[in-house]
XYZ file of C-alpha atoms in Angstrom:
566
model
C 25.823 -30.859 -2.733
C 25.847 -30.217 1.003
C 23.154 -31.435 3.403
C 21.744 -27.925 4.029
C 21.448 -27.399 0.258
C 19.671 -30.747 -0.132
C 17.159 -29.881 2.583
C 16.672 -26.350 1.238
C 16.026 -27.440 -2.312
C 13.852 -30.280 -0.984
C 11.573 -27.780 0.742
C 11.420 -25.660 -2.398
C 10.526 -28.773 -4.419
C 7.757 -29.621 -1.922
C 6.274 -26.143 -2.281
C 6.396 -26.409 -6.070
C 4.793 -29.853 -6.006
C 1.911 -28.578 -3.911
C 1.206 -25.970 -6.592
C 1.809 -28.130 -9.655
C -0.419 -31.004 -8.504
C -3.506 -28.806 -8.674
C -5.700 -29.765 -11.613
C -7.357 -27.444 -14.103
C -10.632 -26.247 -12.578
C -11.491 -22.822 -14.022
C -13.942 -22.876 -16.909
C -12.976 -19.420 -18.142
C -11.366 -17.928 -21.221
C -8.042 -16.171 -20.767
C -4.576 -15.542 -22.206
C -2.137 -18.348 -22.859
C 0.758 -18.943 -20.495
C 3.831 -16.857 -21.288
C 6.051 -19.675 -20.092
C 5.340 -23.303 -19.129
C 6.924 -22.673 -15.719
C 6.216 -19.010 -14.934
C 2.760 -18.513 -16.425
C 2.027 -14.770 -16.373
C 4.669 -13.385 -13.995
C 2.781 -10.659 -12.131
C 5.901 -9.099 -10.679
C 7.055 -8.165 -14.193
C 3.698 -7.353 -15.798
C 3.359 -3.811 -17.034
C 0.612 -1.401 -16.119
C -1.099 -1.659 -19.519
C -1.064 -5.453 -19.510
C -3.152 -5.605 -16.352
C -5.734 -3.519 -18.156
C -5.482 -5.302 -21.483
C -6.330 -8.666 -19.946
C -9.609 -7.274 -18.609
C -10.326 -5.417 -21.850
C -9.723 -8.484 -24.031
C -11.385 -11.205 -21.962
C -13.808 -9.404 -19.648
C -13.937 -8.775 -15.919
C -13.508 -12.422 -14.928
C -10.544 -14.190 -16.543
C -8.435 -17.309 -16.137
C -4.727 -16.574 -16.026
C -1.709 -18.694 -15.130
C 0.670 -17.950 -12.292
C 3.881 -19.480 -11.057
C 4.320 -23.165 -12.087
C 1.207 -22.922 -14.243
C -1.208 -22.462 -11.328
C -4.665 -21.337 -12.490
C -5.701 -17.961 -11.052
C -9.110 -16.267 -11.093
C -8.387 -12.653 -12.232
C -11.443 -10.576 -11.411
C -12.543 -6.934 -11.586
C -16.311 -7.357 -12.042
C -18.302 -5.108 -9.580
C -20.865 -7.725 -8.539
C -18.161 -10.355 -8.152
C -16.071 -8.021 -5.962
C -19.111 -7.242 -3.806
C -19.610 -10.993 -3.365
C -15.924 -11.658 -2.597
C -15.115 -8.663 -0.386
C -18.444 -7.852 1.293
C -21.332 -10.332 1.044
C -19.464 -13.644 1.362
C -16.118 -12.382 2.601
C -15.809 -15.237 5.134
C -15.409 -17.631 2.172
C -12.675 -15.542 0.560
C -9.753 -15.215 2.960
C -6.267 -13.779 2.643
C -3.851 -16.514 1.625
C -1.641 -18.224 4.201
C 1.603 -16.812 2.815
C 0.323 -13.251 3.237
C -0.964 -13.829 6.787
C 2.051 -15.738 8.080
C 4.640 -13.365 6.648
C 2.782 -10.333 8.001
C 2.593 -11.958 11.425
C 6.342 -12.562 11.447
C 7.113 -8.986 10.437
C 4.390 -6.890 12.041
C 2.864 -9.041 14.803
C -0.819 -9.689 15.414
C -2.266 -6.673 13.631
C -5.232 -6.364 11.301
C -3.362 -7.618 8.216
C -2.029 -10.644 10.142
C -5.284 -12.050 11.540
C -8.363 -13.924 10.252
C -11.859 -14.866 11.353
C -13.125 -13.936 14.797
C -9.821 -12.372 15.927
C -9.864 -10.026 12.934
C -13.534 -9.120 13.526
C -12.815 -8.361 17.177
C -9.895 -6.115 16.263
C -11.879 -4.312 13.586
C -14.765 -3.656 16.022
C -12.366 -2.064 18.467
C -10.392 0.026 15.972
C -13.180 1.313 13.665
C -14.343 4.094 16.039
C -10.744 5.253 16.566
C -10.612 6.406 12.929
C -13.729 8.572 13.211
C -13.882 11.871 11.309
C -13.681 13.858 14.540
C -10.533 12.025 15.661
C -8.939 12.560 12.248
C -9.663 16.270 12.361
C -7.637 16.564 15.552
C -4.605 15.417 13.528
C -5.048 18.009 10.806
C -2.733 20.559 12.413
C 0.026 17.949 12.791
C -0.044 17.000 9.126
C -0.161 20.641 8.097
C 2.860 21.461 10.261
C 4.893 18.618 8.792
C 3.845 19.699 5.277
C 5.254 23.157 6.061
C 8.527 21.593 7.245
C 8.762 19.686 3.957
C 8.153 22.905 2.016
C 10.986 24.590 3.912
C 13.373 21.688 3.156
C 12.584 21.823 -0.566
C 12.837 25.598 -0.723
C 16.240 25.453 0.923
C 17.462 23.548 -2.104
C 16.199 26.158 -4.602
C 17.665 29.469 -5.698
C 15.635 32.621 -6.305
C 16.693 33.043 -9.916
C 16.820 29.623 -11.523
C 15.205 26.205 -11.503
C 16.858 23.162 -9.953
C 16.331 19.457 -10.279
C 15.451 17.661 -7.047
C 14.755 14.011 -6.384
C 11.691 14.616 -4.212
C 10.938 10.953 -3.456
C 13.218 10.567 -0.386
C 11.760 13.766 1.076
C 8.177 12.649 0.408
C 9.032 9.371 2.142
C 10.505 11.161 5.164
C 7.513 13.478 5.392
C 5.035 10.585 5.175
C 6.929 8.786 7.952
C 6.810 11.862 10.178
C 3.053 12.215 9.580
C 2.218 8.613 10.349
C 4.558 8.350 13.375
C 3.182 11.568 14.870
C -0.431 10.848 13.997
C -0.474 7.134 14.867
C 2.000 6.913 17.741
C 2.359 10.494 18.958
C 6.052 9.835 18.367
C 8.400 12.501 16.989
C 10.394 10.613 14.376
C 12.083 13.734 12.985
C 12.657 11.865 9.708
C 12.778 15.175 7.765
C 15.963 15.901 9.659
C 18.343 13.931 7.434
C 21.015 14.058 10.133
C 18.787 12.313 12.658
C 20.348 8.940 13.344
C 17.438 7.438 15.281
C 17.638 3.660 14.913
C 13.872 3.126 14.957
C 13.219 5.809 12.322
C 15.910 4.373 10.078
C 14.530 0.835 10.490
C 11.083 2.037 9.383
C 12.593 3.816 6.400
C 14.659 0.779 5.387
C 11.654 -1.539 5.224
C 10.073 0.673 2.559
C 10.561 0.666 -1.211
C 12.356 4.015 -1.369
C 15.514 2.980 0.409
C 15.864 -0.736 -0.050
C 13.013 -3.116 -0.862
C 13.786 -5.940 1.564
C 10.186 -7.147 1.449
C 10.275 -7.308 -2.344
C 13.654 -8.996 -2.588
C 12.620 -11.852 -0.296
C 9.175 -12.416 -1.807
C 10.208 -15.463 -3.873
C 10.789 -17.473 -0.666
C 7.420 -16.665 0.929
C 5.546 -19.692 -0.487
C 7.802 -21.817 1.743
C 6.305 -20.363 4.899
C 2.965 -22.308 4.976
C 4.759 -25.546 4.001
C 7.255 -25.226 6.862
C 4.790 -24.075 9.525
C 2.131 -26.676 8.673
C 4.374 -29.687 8.290
C 7.123 -29.144 10.875
C 7.184 -28.788 14.657
C 8.740 -25.759 16.356
C 11.975 -27.713 16.906
C 12.300 -28.667 13.260
C 11.300 -25.171 12.090
C 14.220 -23.750 14.043
C 16.472 -26.447 12.627
C 15.387 -25.686 9.068
C 15.834 -21.967 9.739
C 19.439 -22.500 10.725
C 20.108 -24.752 7.734
C 18.398 -22.357 5.330
C 20.694 -19.555 6.410
C 23.650 -21.687 5.301
C 22.543 -22.454 1.724
C 20.964 -19.198 0.588
C 22.917 -17.077 -1.935
C 25.111 -14.481 -0.220
C 23.068 -11.409 -1.206
C 19.734 -13.092 -0.380
C 21.158 -14.125 2.981
C 22.161 -10.547 3.654
C 18.666 -9.348 2.753
C 17.076 -11.867 5.151
C 19.483 -10.946 7.946
C 18.878 -7.232 7.441
C 15.115 -7.772 7.336
C 15.353 -9.738 10.598
C 17.389 -6.962 12.203
C 14.872 -4.330 11.079
C 11.979 -6.375 12.515
C 13.799 -6.721 15.850
C 14.446 -2.967 16.023
C 10.801 -2.213 15.154
C 9.527 -4.660 17.761
C 11.784 -3.377 20.527
C 11.016 0.289 19.879
C 7.282 -0.363 19.505
C 7.219 -2.085 22.901
C 9.023 0.803 24.518
C 6.690 3.385 22.975
C 3.668 1.277 23.942
C 4.707 0.862 27.569
C 5.592 4.524 28.004
C 2.293 5.561 26.418
C 0.334 3.272 28.748
C 2.208 4.702 31.718
C 1.517 8.288 30.625
C -2.200 7.553 30.235
C -2.382 5.715 33.577
C -0.517 8.507 35.395
C -1.477 11.800 33.721
C 0.265 13.768 36.475
C 3.636 12.799 35.014
C 5.286 15.394 32.784
C 6.122 14.420 29.205
C 9.790 14.109 30.038
C 8.954 11.734 32.881
C 6.434 9.662 30.971
C 7.958 9.497 27.553
C 11.498 10.757 27.759
C 12.886 8.403 25.145
C 10.366 8.924 22.376
C 8.881 12.363 22.877
C 5.857 13.703 24.738
C 2.509 11.895 24.619
C -0.150 14.127 23.079
C -3.065 11.838 23.941
C -4.722 12.760 20.616
C -2.750 10.303 18.544
C -4.414 7.162 17.280
C -2.619 4.758 19.648
C -3.486 6.825 22.714
C -7.143 6.869 21.715
C -6.999 3.148 21.012
C -5.381 2.288 24.337
C -7.944 4.350 26.254
C -10.819 2.828 24.300
C -9.467 -0.647 24.876
C -9.087 -0.093 28.608
C -12.730 1.036 28.896
C -14.082 -1.911 26.883
C -15.576 -5.058 28.319
C -13.208 -7.943 28.952
C -14.741 -9.920 26.066
C -14.050 -7.114 23.584
C -10.650 -6.063 24.919
C -7.551 -6.643 22.805
C -4.343 -8.078 24.243
C -1.143 -6.033 24.442
C 0.282 -8.190 21.623
C -2.652 -7.240 19.396
C -2.303 -3.551 20.207
C 1.403 -3.707 19.421
C 0.568 -5.399 16.128
C -1.698 -2.498 15.197
C 1.174 -0.057 15.766
C 3.485 -1.770 13.293
C 0.765 -2.408 10.717
C -0.524 1.186 10.750
C 2.951 2.657 10.423
C 3.832 0.491 7.459
C 0.459 0.731 5.704
C 0.228 4.490 6.150
C 3.844 5.151 5.268
C 4.571 3.477 1.932
C 1.163 3.757 0.293
C 1.000 7.487 1.110
C 4.510 8.074 -0.240
C 3.573 6.405 -3.526
C 0.271 8.310 -3.773
C 1.765 11.764 -3.114
C 4.634 11.054 -5.515
C 2.195 10.030 -8.230
C 0.066 13.157 -7.661
C 3.100 15.417 -7.985
C 4.236 13.617 -11.111
C 0.823 14.034 -12.714
C 0.778 17.735 -11.796
C 4.260 18.124 -13.256
C 3.064 16.644 -16.534
C -0.102 18.753 -16.574
C 0.989 22.349 -15.831
C -2.482 23.785 -16.586
C -3.937 21.644 -13.767
C -1.115 22.762 -11.486
C -1.835 26.416 -12.270
C -5.574 25.995 -11.672
C -4.899 24.290 -8.365
C -2.443 27.029 -7.313
C -5.024 29.700 -8.198
C -7.649 27.995 -6.038
C -5.258 27.807 -3.091
C -4.270 31.473 -3.452
C -7.917 32.520 -3.624
C -8.632 30.565 -0.434
C -5.739 32.244 1.362
C -6.943 35.646 0.245
C -10.523 34.905 1.309
C -9.960 33.034 4.552
C -6.347 33.691 5.501
C -5.816 29.946 6.022
C -4.433 27.028 4.079
C -6.331 24.166 5.706
C -9.736 25.037 4.261
C -11.385 22.539 1.925
C -10.400 22.841 -1.739
C -12.739 21.180 -4.250
C -10.175 21.078 -7.041
C -7.463 19.724 -4.751
C -9.878 17.017 -3.658
C -10.581 16.224 -7.314
C -6.848 15.909 -8.106
C -6.308 13.555 -5.173
C -9.353 11.397 -5.950
C -8.514 11.083 -9.610
C -4.909 10.122 -8.846
C -5.972 7.528 -6.297
C -8.525 6.119 -8.761
C -6.277 5.901 -11.788
C -3.094 4.864 -9.973
C -3.871 2.873 -6.809
C -0.722 2.320 -4.714
C -1.533 -1.404 -4.477
C -2.801 -2.533 -7.901
C -3.769 -6.134 -7.036
C -4.499 -8.252 -3.964
C -5.067 -11.929 -3.349
C -7.771 -14.090 -1.824
C -8.252 -17.872 -1.408
C -11.564 -19.719 -1.198
C -12.233 -21.685 1.986
C -14.948 -23.754 0.297
C -16.465 -24.353 -3.139
C -18.552 -21.391 -4.210
C -20.184 -19.755 -7.228
C -19.329 -16.091 -7.916
C -22.026 -14.043 -9.734
C -21.018 -11.521 -12.414
C -22.410 -8.109 -13.360
C -21.015 -8.419 -16.868
C -21.138 -11.926 -18.466
C -17.914 -13.432 -19.852
C -16.925 -16.379 -22.049
C -16.173 -19.860 -20.806
C -13.360 -22.020 -22.158
C -15.744 -23.415 -24.806
C -16.969 -19.941 -25.836
C -20.307 -19.951 -23.987
C -21.534 -16.795 -22.290
C -21.709 -17.274 -18.485
C -22.963 -14.994 -15.722
C -21.453 -16.912 -12.763
C -18.117 -18.598 -12.166
C -17.912 -21.804 -10.049
C -14.771 -21.962 -7.888
C -13.333 -24.945 -6.020
C -11.968 -24.867 -2.476
C -8.454 -23.327 -2.216
C -8.858 -21.448 -5.498
C -6.473 -18.513 -5.704
C -8.117 -15.221 -6.661
C -6.395 -12.099 -7.969
C -8.529 -9.016 -7.323
C -7.513 -6.353 -9.821
C -8.016 -2.979 -8.148
C -6.397 -1.400 -11.182
C -8.755 -2.936 -13.742
C -11.771 -2.111 -11.556
C -10.787 1.545 -11.364
C -10.327 1.662 -15.162
C -13.554 -0.129 -16.028
C -15.161 1.839 -18.877
C -18.566 0.255 -18.236
C -18.644 2.032 -14.849
C -16.319 5.037 -15.249
C -17.025 5.914 -18.883
C -15.018 5.711 -22.084
C -12.431 8.110 -20.694
C -11.832 5.847 -17.660
C -8.086 5.568 -18.355
C -7.603 9.330 -18.697
C -6.433 11.498 -15.786
C -9.255 14.059 -15.575
C -9.697 15.655 -12.138
C -12.662 17.621 -13.434
C -14.762 14.447 -13.539
C -15.122 14.822 -9.767
C -16.413 18.404 -10.130
C -19.318 17.291 -12.341
C -20.954 15.360 -9.484
C -22.589 18.625 -8.371
C -24.405 18.684 -11.704
C -26.271 15.442 -11.051
C -23.706 12.898 -12.258
C -21.762 10.725 -9.825
C -18.381 9.392 -10.940
C -18.158 5.620 -10.666
C -21.927 5.042 -10.899
C -23.453 4.157 -14.295
C -26.942 2.789 -14.817
C -27.098 1.949 -11.128
C -23.920 -0.132 -11.320
C -21.002 0.742 -9.022
C -18.153 -0.840 -7.114
C -18.422 -1.594 -3.371
C -15.317 0.421 -2.397
C -15.345 2.389 0.843
C -13.915 5.490 -0.878
C -15.752 7.363 -3.684
C -17.013 4.150 -5.372
C -13.468 3.152 -6.356
C -11.576 0.077 -5.144
C -8.330 1.810 -4.121
C -9.027 1.327 -0.394
C -10.913 -1.925 -0.963
C -14.294 -2.886 0.531
C -15.755 -4.867 3.415
C -14.137 -5.699 6.723
C -10.652 -5.888 5.222
C -10.809 -2.458 3.626
C -8.217 0.130 4.583
C -9.269 1.287 8.021
C -7.155 4.461 7.837
C -8.283 5.761 4.448
C -9.566 9.022 5.951
C -6.187 9.722 7.497
C -4.455 8.799 4.225
C -6.691 11.065 2.124
C -6.113 13.954 4.496
C -2.325 13.487 4.425
C -2.163 13.105 0.618
C -4.390 16.122 0.102
C -2.400 18.439 2.379
C 0.950 17.190 1.040
C -0.066 17.777 -2.573
C -1.448 21.230 -1.786
C 1.704 22.198 0.107
C 3.893 21.340 -2.840
C 1.849 23.403 -5.287
C 1.784 26.515 -3.128
C 0.383 27.690 0.138
C 2.013 31.029 0.788
C 3.453 33.985 -1.119
C 6.511 31.847 -1.814
C 5.748 28.843 -3.957
C 7.569 26.374 -6.194
C 6.006 25.224 -9.458
C 7.512 22.095 -10.890
C 7.612 20.024 -14.040
C 9.062 16.726 -15.180
C 12.819 16.775 -15.202
C 14.382 17.768 -18.509
C 17.986 17.533 -17.412
C 20.045 14.885 -19.115
C 21.280 11.765 -17.420
C 24.090 9.445 -18.331
C 25.262 9.853 -21.905
C 23.184 12.958 -22.502
C 19.804 11.186 -22.380
C 16.660 12.859 -21.138
C 15.416 11.455 -17.836
C 12.026 9.822 -18.246
C 10.102 8.625 -15.180
C 8.457 5.215 -15.384
C 6.322 3.642 -12.664
C 7.498 0.137 -11.884
C 5.087 -2.383 -10.456
C 5.956 -4.414 -7.383
C 4.319 -4.591 -3.965
C 3.740 -0.876 -4.544
C 4.024 1.332 -7.619
C 7.404 3.069 -7.488
C 8.848 5.734 -9.824
C 12.191 4.941 -11.515
C 14.167 6.651 -14.307
C 14.124 4.630 -17.498
C 17.323 3.472 -19.139
C 19.674 4.741 -20.428
C 19.375 7.949 -18.342
C 18.718 5.855 -15.235
C 19.043 2.232 -14.181
C 15.309 1.512 -14.309
C 15.508 0.017 -10.793
C 16.329 2.672 -8.174
C 13.164 4.465 -6.913
C 13.443 8.195 -7.611
C 11.332 11.093 -8.827
C 13.424 13.915 -10.265
C 11.428 17.128 -10.745
C 12.580 20.458 -12.094
C 11.453 23.079 -9.547
C 11.726 26.851 -9.183
C 10.525 29.550 -6.790
C 7.734 31.940 -7.713
C 7.459 35.151 -5.724
C 4.604 37.642 -5.801
């Protein structure tokens, strides 16, 4: 064994030892370990298993992670309010998450903690006001129309055709977020556009090649290396590590590093040109932003830069922090939106009666108002129900900074079988917040909680509020669900995301006299097998085609589509 391999495996052993040495601390019932080494491997757990754990053992459960580590798996509403809102300073993002985000995206919201995070949030919150979001409505609508034109170009007037819509949804989402956040014309819907920055953004996502997912196994090494080694030795270990990694893993790391460098360089250029354009408004767009398109001054970054410049010195963010927000917002608004729109279209394809009802509502609105951007109650219901039932990010992690007791809304059983209404946690306890189980909780959402029923959101006008039962509800910032989280680490751009998902879904169902209904693909794949879409769990939910018609790995969403003319 070579010296680099010895050092590499030594670091991995150190990381494992730090996990294994933790003693049993959770006095909670829960499922047995699947494997003495792996515990319950979350990366391979199926959708239904996440829900079954909560159904079998309650909303606060002890499960086992990698190397047998005890994890607190929680979906109880009172516990989540305590963890994410009331005592959020005790429940921080784990070090692996923070350090890896900082390396990839810079000093943005998802890479900072404590006072720095609070300062950033205070600055950015007003930027995402309803009035600012409304200014971006026309941009999203325009891009939605471009996507409609692209899809229609692939359809004939007389017959249906199968299209893999996922790459186009991804390109459309990237155009929306680049234009809305940066005021930057990415032109991702133009498949022939060879822009290096646009391609780097696309490659970091799950649709093209999941570099973030494929390198996740090595992330636990990050805190060990950064805490225990100086900068000199970290660079030394970095060089050695590159020499002992397997060939494909090494390629993934190198490509991820290249993508990060491209993103950083382009973001700096856009940022500097945008600052110049705002400081010297007399410059024409070609003079101020010739490389990356004209500055509109209504995009989120322009508003943020102006707001930051007018703030007091104590509240002002550094250029590094503003750059970090750019990268974070692009990534967060790009992949999650792609997954959400894809899921909404898949559900509409499997429920043609809902699709027809939605199309009828849109046509009626066009006839009545002559516009497509009016509010549609049924469209809103479809989007909300999809976001509730299938959150793009099903789980998230937290770590306790001190010993604490977490109160429960619904009592659970201890290891000995006693009923308990609070769970004591030690310092450095790893917590798994199950957004998925919370959004499927029958005690809050009703017995039909796991059914896709958009009409549940239409009943609120009759005196019932979805997600509120006997005064009990979740602390989420969006419609009482946990999809966009709660507290100061909730999704700051959820209004922008909802607007984009809503318009994108509406545009695919029909918004003019030429429309394209769609259904799940019925064409056969390899060996004459029907293609069946399955949603695979990873960092995000991603649609794949089940074997044997597909490989069960490559993200794709084949839909059978046809034109309808009136």
